[in-house]
PDB file of C-alpha atoms in Angstrom:
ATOM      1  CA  UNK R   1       8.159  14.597  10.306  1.00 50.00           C
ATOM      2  CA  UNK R   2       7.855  11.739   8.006  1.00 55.00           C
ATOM      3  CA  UNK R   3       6.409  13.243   5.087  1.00 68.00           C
ATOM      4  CA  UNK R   4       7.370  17.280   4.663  1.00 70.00           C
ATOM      5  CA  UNK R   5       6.043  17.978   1.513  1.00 72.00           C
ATOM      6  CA  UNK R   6       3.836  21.284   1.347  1.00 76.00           C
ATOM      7  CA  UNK R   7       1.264  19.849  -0.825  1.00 79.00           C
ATOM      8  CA  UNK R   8       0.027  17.541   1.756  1.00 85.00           C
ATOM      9  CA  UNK R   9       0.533  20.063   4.826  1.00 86.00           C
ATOM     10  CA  UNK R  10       1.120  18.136   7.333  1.00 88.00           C
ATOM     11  CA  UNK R  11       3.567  20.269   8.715  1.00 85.00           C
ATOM     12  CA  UNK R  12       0.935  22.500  10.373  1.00 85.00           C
ATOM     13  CA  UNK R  13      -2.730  21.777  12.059  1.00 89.00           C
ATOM     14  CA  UNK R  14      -5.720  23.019   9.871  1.00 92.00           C
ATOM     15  CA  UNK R  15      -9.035  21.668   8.183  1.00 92.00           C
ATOM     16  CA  UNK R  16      -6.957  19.740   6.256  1.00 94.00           C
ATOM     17  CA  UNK R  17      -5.219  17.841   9.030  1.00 95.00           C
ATOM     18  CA  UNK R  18      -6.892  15.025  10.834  1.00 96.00           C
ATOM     19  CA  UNK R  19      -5.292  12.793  13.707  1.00 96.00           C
ATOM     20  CA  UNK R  20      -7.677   9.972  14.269  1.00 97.00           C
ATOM     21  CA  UNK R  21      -7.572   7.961  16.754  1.00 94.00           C
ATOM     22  CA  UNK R  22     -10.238   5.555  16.266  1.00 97.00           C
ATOM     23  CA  UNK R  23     -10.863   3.008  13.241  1.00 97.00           C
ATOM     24  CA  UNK R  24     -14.455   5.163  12.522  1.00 97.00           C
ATOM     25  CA  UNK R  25     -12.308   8.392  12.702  1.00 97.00           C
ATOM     26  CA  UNK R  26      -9.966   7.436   9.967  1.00 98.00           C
ATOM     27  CA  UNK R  27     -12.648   5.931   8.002  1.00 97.00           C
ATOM     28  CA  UNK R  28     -14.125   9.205   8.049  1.00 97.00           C
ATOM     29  CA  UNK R  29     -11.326  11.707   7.429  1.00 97.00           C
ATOM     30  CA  UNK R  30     -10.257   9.105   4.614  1.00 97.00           C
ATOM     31  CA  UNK R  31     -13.463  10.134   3.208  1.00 96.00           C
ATOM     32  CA  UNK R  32     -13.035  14.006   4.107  1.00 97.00           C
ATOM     33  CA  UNK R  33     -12.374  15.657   0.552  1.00 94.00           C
ATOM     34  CA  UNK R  34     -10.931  18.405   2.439  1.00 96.00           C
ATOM     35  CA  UNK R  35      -8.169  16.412   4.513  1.00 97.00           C
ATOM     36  CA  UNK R  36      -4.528  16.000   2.647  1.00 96.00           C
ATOM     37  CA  UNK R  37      -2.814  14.921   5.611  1.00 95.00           C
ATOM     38  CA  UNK R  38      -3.663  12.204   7.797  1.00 96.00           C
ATOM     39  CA  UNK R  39      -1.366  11.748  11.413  1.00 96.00           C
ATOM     40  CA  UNK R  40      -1.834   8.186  13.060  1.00 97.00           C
ATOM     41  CA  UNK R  41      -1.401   7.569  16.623  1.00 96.00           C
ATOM     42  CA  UNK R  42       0.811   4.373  16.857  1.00 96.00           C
ATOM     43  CA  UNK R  43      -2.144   1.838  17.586  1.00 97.00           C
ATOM     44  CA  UNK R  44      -3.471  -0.467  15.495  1.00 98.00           C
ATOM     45  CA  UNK R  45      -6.565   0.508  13.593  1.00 98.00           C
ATOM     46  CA  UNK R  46      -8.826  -2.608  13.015  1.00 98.00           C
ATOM     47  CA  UNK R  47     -10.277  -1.985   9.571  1.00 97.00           C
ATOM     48  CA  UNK R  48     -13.882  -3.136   9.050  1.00 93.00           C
ATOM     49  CA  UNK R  49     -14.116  -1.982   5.162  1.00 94.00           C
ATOM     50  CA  UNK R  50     -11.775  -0.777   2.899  1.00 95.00           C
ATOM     51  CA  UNK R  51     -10.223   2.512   2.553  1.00 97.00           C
ATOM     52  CA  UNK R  52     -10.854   4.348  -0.803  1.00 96.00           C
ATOM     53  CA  UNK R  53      -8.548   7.375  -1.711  1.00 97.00           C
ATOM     54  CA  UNK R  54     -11.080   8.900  -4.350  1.00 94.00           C
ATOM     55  CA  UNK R  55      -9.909   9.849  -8.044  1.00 93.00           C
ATOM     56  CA  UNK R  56      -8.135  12.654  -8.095  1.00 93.00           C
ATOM     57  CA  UNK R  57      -7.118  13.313  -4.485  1.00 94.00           C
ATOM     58  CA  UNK R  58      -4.152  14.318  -2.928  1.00 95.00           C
ATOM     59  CA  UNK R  59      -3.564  12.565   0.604  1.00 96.00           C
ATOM     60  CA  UNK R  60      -1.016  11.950   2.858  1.00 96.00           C
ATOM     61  CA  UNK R  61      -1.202   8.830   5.355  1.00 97.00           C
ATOM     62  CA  UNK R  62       1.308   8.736   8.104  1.00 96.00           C
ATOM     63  CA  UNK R  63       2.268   7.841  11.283  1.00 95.00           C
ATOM     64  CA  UNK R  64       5.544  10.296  13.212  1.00 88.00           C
ATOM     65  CA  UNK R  65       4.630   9.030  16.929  1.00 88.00           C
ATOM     66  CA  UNK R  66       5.591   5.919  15.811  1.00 92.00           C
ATOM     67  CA  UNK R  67       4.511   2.498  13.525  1.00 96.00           C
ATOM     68  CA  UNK R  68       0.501   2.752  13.015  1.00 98.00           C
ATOM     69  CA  UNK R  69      -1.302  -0.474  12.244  1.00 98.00           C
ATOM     70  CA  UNK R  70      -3.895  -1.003   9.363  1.00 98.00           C
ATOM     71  CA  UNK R  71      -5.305  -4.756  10.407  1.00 98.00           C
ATOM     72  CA  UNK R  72      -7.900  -6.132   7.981  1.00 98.00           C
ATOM     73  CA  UNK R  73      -8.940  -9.164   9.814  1.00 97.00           C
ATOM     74  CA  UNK R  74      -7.906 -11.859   7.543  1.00 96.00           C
ATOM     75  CA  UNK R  75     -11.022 -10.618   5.474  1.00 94.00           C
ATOM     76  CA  UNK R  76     -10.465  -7.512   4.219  1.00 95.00           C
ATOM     77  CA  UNK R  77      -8.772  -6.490   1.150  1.00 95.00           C
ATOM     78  CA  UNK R  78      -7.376  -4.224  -0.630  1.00 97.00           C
ATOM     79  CA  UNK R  79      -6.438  -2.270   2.667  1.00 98.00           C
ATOM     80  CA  UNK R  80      -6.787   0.325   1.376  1.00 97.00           C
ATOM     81  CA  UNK R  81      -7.227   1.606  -2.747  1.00 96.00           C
ATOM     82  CA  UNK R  82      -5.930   4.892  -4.558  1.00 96.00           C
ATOM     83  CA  UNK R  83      -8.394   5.715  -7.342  1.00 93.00           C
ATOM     84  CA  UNK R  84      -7.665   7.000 -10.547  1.00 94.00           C
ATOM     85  CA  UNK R  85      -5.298  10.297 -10.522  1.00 94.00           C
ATOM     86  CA  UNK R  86      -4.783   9.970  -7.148  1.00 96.00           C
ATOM     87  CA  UNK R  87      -1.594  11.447  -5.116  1.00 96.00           C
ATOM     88  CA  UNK R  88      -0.954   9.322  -2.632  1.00 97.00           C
ATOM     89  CA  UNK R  89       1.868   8.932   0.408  1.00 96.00           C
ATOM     90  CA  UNK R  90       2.079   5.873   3.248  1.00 97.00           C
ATOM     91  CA  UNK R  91       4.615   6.573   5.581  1.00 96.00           C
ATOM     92  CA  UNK R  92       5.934   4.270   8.728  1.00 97.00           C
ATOM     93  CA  UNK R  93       2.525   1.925   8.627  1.00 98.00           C
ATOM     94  CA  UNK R  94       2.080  -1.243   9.027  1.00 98.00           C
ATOM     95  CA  UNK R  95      -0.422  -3.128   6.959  1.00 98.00           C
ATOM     96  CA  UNK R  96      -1.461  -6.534   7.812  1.00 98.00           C
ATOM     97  CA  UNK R  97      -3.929  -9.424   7.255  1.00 98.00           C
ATOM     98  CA  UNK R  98      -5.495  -7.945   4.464  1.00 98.00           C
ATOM     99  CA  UNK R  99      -7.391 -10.441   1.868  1.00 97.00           C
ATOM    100  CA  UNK R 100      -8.273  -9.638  -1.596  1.00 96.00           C
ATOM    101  CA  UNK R 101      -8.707 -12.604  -2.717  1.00 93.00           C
ATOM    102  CA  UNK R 102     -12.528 -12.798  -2.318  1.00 85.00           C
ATOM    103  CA  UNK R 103     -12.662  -9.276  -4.200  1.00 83.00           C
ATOM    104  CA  UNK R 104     -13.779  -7.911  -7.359  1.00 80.00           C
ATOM    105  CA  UNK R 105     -10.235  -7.899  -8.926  1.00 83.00           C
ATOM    106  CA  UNK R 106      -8.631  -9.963  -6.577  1.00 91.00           C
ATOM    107  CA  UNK R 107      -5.393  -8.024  -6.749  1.00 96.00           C
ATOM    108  CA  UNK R 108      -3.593  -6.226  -4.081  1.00 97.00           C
ATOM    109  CA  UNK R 109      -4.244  -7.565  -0.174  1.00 97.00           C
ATOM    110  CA  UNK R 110      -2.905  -4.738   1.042  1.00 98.00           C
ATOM    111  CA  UNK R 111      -3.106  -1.784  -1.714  1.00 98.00           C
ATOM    112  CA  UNK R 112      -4.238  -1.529  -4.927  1.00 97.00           C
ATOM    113  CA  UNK R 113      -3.252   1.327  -7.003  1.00 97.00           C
ATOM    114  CA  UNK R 114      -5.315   2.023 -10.117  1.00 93.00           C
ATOM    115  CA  UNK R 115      -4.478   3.561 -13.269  1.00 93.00           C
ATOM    116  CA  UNK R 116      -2.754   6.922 -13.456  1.00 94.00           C
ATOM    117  CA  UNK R 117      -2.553   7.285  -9.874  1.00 95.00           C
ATOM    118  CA  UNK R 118       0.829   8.310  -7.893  1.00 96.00           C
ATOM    119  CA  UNK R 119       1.628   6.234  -4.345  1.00 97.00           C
ATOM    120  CA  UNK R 120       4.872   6.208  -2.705  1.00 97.00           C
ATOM    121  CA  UNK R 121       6.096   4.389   0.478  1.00 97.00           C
ATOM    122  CA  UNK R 122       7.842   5.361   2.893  1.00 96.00           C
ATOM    123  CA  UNK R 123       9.017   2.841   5.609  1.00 97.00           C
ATOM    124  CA  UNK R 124       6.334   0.629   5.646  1.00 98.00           C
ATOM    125  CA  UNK R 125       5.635  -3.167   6.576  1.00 98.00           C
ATOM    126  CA  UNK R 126       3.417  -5.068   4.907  1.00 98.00           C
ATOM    127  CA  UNK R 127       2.991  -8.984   6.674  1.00 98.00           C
ATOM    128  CA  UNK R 128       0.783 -11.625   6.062  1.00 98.00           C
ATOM    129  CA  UNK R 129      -1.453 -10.397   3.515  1.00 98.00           C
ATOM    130  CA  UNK R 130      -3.103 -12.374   0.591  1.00 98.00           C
ATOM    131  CA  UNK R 131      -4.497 -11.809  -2.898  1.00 98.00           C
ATOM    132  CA  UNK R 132      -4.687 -13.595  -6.055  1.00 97.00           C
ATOM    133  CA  UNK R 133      -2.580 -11.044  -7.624  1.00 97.00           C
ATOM    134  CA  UNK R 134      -0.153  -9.007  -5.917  1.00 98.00           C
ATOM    135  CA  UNK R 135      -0.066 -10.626  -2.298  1.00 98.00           C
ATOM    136  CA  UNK R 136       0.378  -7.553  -0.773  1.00 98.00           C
ATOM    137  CA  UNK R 137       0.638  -5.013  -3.436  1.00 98.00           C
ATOM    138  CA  UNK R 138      -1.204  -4.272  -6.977  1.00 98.00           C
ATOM    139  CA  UNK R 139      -0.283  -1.450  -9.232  1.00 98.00           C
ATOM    140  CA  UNK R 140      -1.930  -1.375 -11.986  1.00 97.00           C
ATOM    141  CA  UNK R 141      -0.782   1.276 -14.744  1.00 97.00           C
ATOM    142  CA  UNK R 142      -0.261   3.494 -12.381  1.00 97.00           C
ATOM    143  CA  UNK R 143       3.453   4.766 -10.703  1.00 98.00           C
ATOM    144  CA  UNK R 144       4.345   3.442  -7.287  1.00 98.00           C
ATOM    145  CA  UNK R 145       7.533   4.394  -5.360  1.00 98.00           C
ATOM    146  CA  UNK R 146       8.653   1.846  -2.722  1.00 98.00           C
ATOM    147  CA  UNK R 147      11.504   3.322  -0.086  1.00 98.00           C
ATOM    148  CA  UNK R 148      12.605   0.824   2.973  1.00 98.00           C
ATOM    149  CA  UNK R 149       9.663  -1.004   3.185  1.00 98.00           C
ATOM    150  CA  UNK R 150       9.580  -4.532   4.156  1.00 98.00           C
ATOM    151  CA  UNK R 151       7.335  -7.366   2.851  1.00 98.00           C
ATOM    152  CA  UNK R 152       7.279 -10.558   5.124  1.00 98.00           C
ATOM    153  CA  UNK R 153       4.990 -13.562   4.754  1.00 98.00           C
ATOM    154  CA  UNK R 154       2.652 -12.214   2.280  1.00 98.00           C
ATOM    155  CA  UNK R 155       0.804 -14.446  -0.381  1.00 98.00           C
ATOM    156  CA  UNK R 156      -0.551 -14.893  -3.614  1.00 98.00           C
ATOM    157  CA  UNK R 157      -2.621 -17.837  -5.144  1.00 97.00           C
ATOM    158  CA  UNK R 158      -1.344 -17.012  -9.112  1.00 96.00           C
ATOM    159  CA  UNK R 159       1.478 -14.149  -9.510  1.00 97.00           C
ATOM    160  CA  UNK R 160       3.839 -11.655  -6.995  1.00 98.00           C
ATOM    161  CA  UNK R 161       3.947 -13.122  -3.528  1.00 98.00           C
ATOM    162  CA  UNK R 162       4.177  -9.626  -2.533  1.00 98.00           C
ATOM    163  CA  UNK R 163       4.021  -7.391  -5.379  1.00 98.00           C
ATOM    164  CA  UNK R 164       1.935  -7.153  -9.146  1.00 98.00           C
ATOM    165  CA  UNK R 165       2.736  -4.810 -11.469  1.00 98.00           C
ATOM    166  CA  UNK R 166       0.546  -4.252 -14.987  1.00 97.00           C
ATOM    167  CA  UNK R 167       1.841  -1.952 -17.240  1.00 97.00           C
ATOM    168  CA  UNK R 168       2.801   0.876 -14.849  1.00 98.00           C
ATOM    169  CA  UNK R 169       6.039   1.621 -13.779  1.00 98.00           C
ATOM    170  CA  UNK R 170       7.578   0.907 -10.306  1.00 98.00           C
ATOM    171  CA  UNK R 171      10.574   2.103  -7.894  1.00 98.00           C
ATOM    172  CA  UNK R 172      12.641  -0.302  -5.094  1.00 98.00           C
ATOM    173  CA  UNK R 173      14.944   1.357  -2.780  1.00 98.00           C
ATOM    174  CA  UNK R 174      16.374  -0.418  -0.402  1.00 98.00           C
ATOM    175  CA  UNK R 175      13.464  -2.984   0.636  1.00 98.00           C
ATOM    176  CA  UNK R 176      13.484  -6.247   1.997  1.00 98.00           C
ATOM    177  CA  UNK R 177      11.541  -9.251   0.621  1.00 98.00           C
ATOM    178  CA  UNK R 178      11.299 -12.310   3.109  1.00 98.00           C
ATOM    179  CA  UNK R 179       9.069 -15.447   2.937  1.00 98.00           C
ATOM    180  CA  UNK R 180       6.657 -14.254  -0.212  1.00 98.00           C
ATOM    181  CA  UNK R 181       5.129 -16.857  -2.061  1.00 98.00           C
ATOM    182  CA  UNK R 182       3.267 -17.242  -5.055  1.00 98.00           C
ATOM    183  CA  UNK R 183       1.394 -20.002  -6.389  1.00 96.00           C
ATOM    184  CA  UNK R 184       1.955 -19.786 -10.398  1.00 96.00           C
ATOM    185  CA  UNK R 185       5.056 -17.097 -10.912  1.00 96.00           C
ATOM    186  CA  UNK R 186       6.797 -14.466  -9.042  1.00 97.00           C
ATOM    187  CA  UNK R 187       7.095 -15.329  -5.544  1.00 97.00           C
ATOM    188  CA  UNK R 188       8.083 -11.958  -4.512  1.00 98.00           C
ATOM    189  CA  UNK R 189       7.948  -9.916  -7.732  1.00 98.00           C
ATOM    190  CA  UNK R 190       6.045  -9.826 -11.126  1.00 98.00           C
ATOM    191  CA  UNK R 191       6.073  -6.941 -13.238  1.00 97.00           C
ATOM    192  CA  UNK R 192       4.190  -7.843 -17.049  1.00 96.00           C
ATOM    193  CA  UNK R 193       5.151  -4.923 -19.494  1.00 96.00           C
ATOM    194  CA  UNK R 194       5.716  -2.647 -16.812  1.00 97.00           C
ATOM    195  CA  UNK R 195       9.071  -0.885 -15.704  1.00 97.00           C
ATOM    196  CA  UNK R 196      10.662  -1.442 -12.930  1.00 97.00           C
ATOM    197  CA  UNK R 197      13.819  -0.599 -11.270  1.00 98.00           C
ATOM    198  CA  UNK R 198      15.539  -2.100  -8.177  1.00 97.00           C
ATOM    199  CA  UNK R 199      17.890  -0.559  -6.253  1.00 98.00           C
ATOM    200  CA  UNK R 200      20.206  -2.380  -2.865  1.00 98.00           C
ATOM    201  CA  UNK R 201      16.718  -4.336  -2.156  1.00 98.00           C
ATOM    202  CA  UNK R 202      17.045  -7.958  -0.673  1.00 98.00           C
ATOM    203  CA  UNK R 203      15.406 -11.015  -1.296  1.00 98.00           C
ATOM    204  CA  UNK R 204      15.233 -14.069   0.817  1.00 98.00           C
ATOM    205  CA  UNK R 205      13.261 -17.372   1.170  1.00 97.00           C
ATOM    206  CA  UNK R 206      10.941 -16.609  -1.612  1.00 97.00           C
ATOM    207  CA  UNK R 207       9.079 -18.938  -3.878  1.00 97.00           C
ATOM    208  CA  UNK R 208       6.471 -19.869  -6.484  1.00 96.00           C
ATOM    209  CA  UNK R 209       5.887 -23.275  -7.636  1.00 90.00           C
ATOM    210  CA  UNK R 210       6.552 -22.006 -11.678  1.00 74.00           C
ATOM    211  CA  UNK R 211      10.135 -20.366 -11.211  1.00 56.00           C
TER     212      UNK R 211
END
């Protein structure tokens, strides 16, 4: 099971548990104030709107049959957002073609995590997403864990090809970085007075045109 923890209770089928298996059905258990664990089947989920996680919430996102697919479309973005307070966990997704650029805060194709809020991730890919801030990743005074994940191709037009970080404070464990760009400063990373600790992550064939 990818994520154990009790809190989330995925471990065991309830109200709390949903399995969709439709883009509508997620949309809708996302929603669900009652659900804490959500199981994907390993399709891809064609996302027509973003996903909010609401302030507050505790929710679990994951995918143990195998790699589930969040695809915005080229037009979508932030993927999906964790509100304020939230508790948050992504495991074994894959989150692609998301596009924040167009969006209020232009930050995070992929996720954007707001202030005070708690996300880690577990094994997950993010490819070919775009934002002005945070190409695939925002977190903005909030605290974000990031365990094997794997950022390919992803792309913003000022700072962090792949990830943004604001004041909050911000984990690496063994990811991989690969092809990030960034148009002013950070082509894979940029943390401004945040804190942020690396750990056996890789970087390669990233760039920004201010190095």
């Amino acid at each position: 099971m990818a994520v154990g923890d009790a809190r989330f209770g995925c471990g065991y089928p309830g109200p709390h548990r949903a399995e969709p298996s439709s883009t509508d059905a997620l949309e809708r258990a996302v929603d669900d104030s009652v659900v804490t664990c959500i199981r994907l089947a390993p399709v891809v989920y064609a996302l027509l709107s973003k996903l909010f996680v609401r302030d507050g919430r505790t929710l679990a996102i994951v995918a143990d049959d195998g790699q589930a697919t969040l695809d915005g479309g080229g037009s979508v973005g932030p993927l999906l957002t964790s509100s304020r307070g939230a508790d948050v966990v992504l495991a074994n997704l894959r989150l692609r073609n998301g596009n924040s650029t167009g969006s209020s805060t232009g930050s995070g194709g992929a996720v954007f995590n707001y202030p005070d809020g708690t996300m880690e991730m577990r094994t997950c890919a993010f490819d070919d997403n775009h934002a002005k801030w945070g190409g695939a990743v925002c977190n903005d005074r909030g605290t974000m864990v990031m365990r094997t994940c794997t950022f390919d191709h992803n792309h913003a037009t000022a700072h962090g090809g792949a990830v943004y970080d604001i004041e909050g404070t911000v984990e690496m464990h063994a990811c991989a970085f690969d092809g990030n760009h960034a148009g002013f400063l950070g082509g894979a990373v940029y943390d401004i007075e945040g804190t942020m600790a690396v750990h056996d992550c890789t970087f390669t064939d990233c760039s920004a045109e201010v190095l």
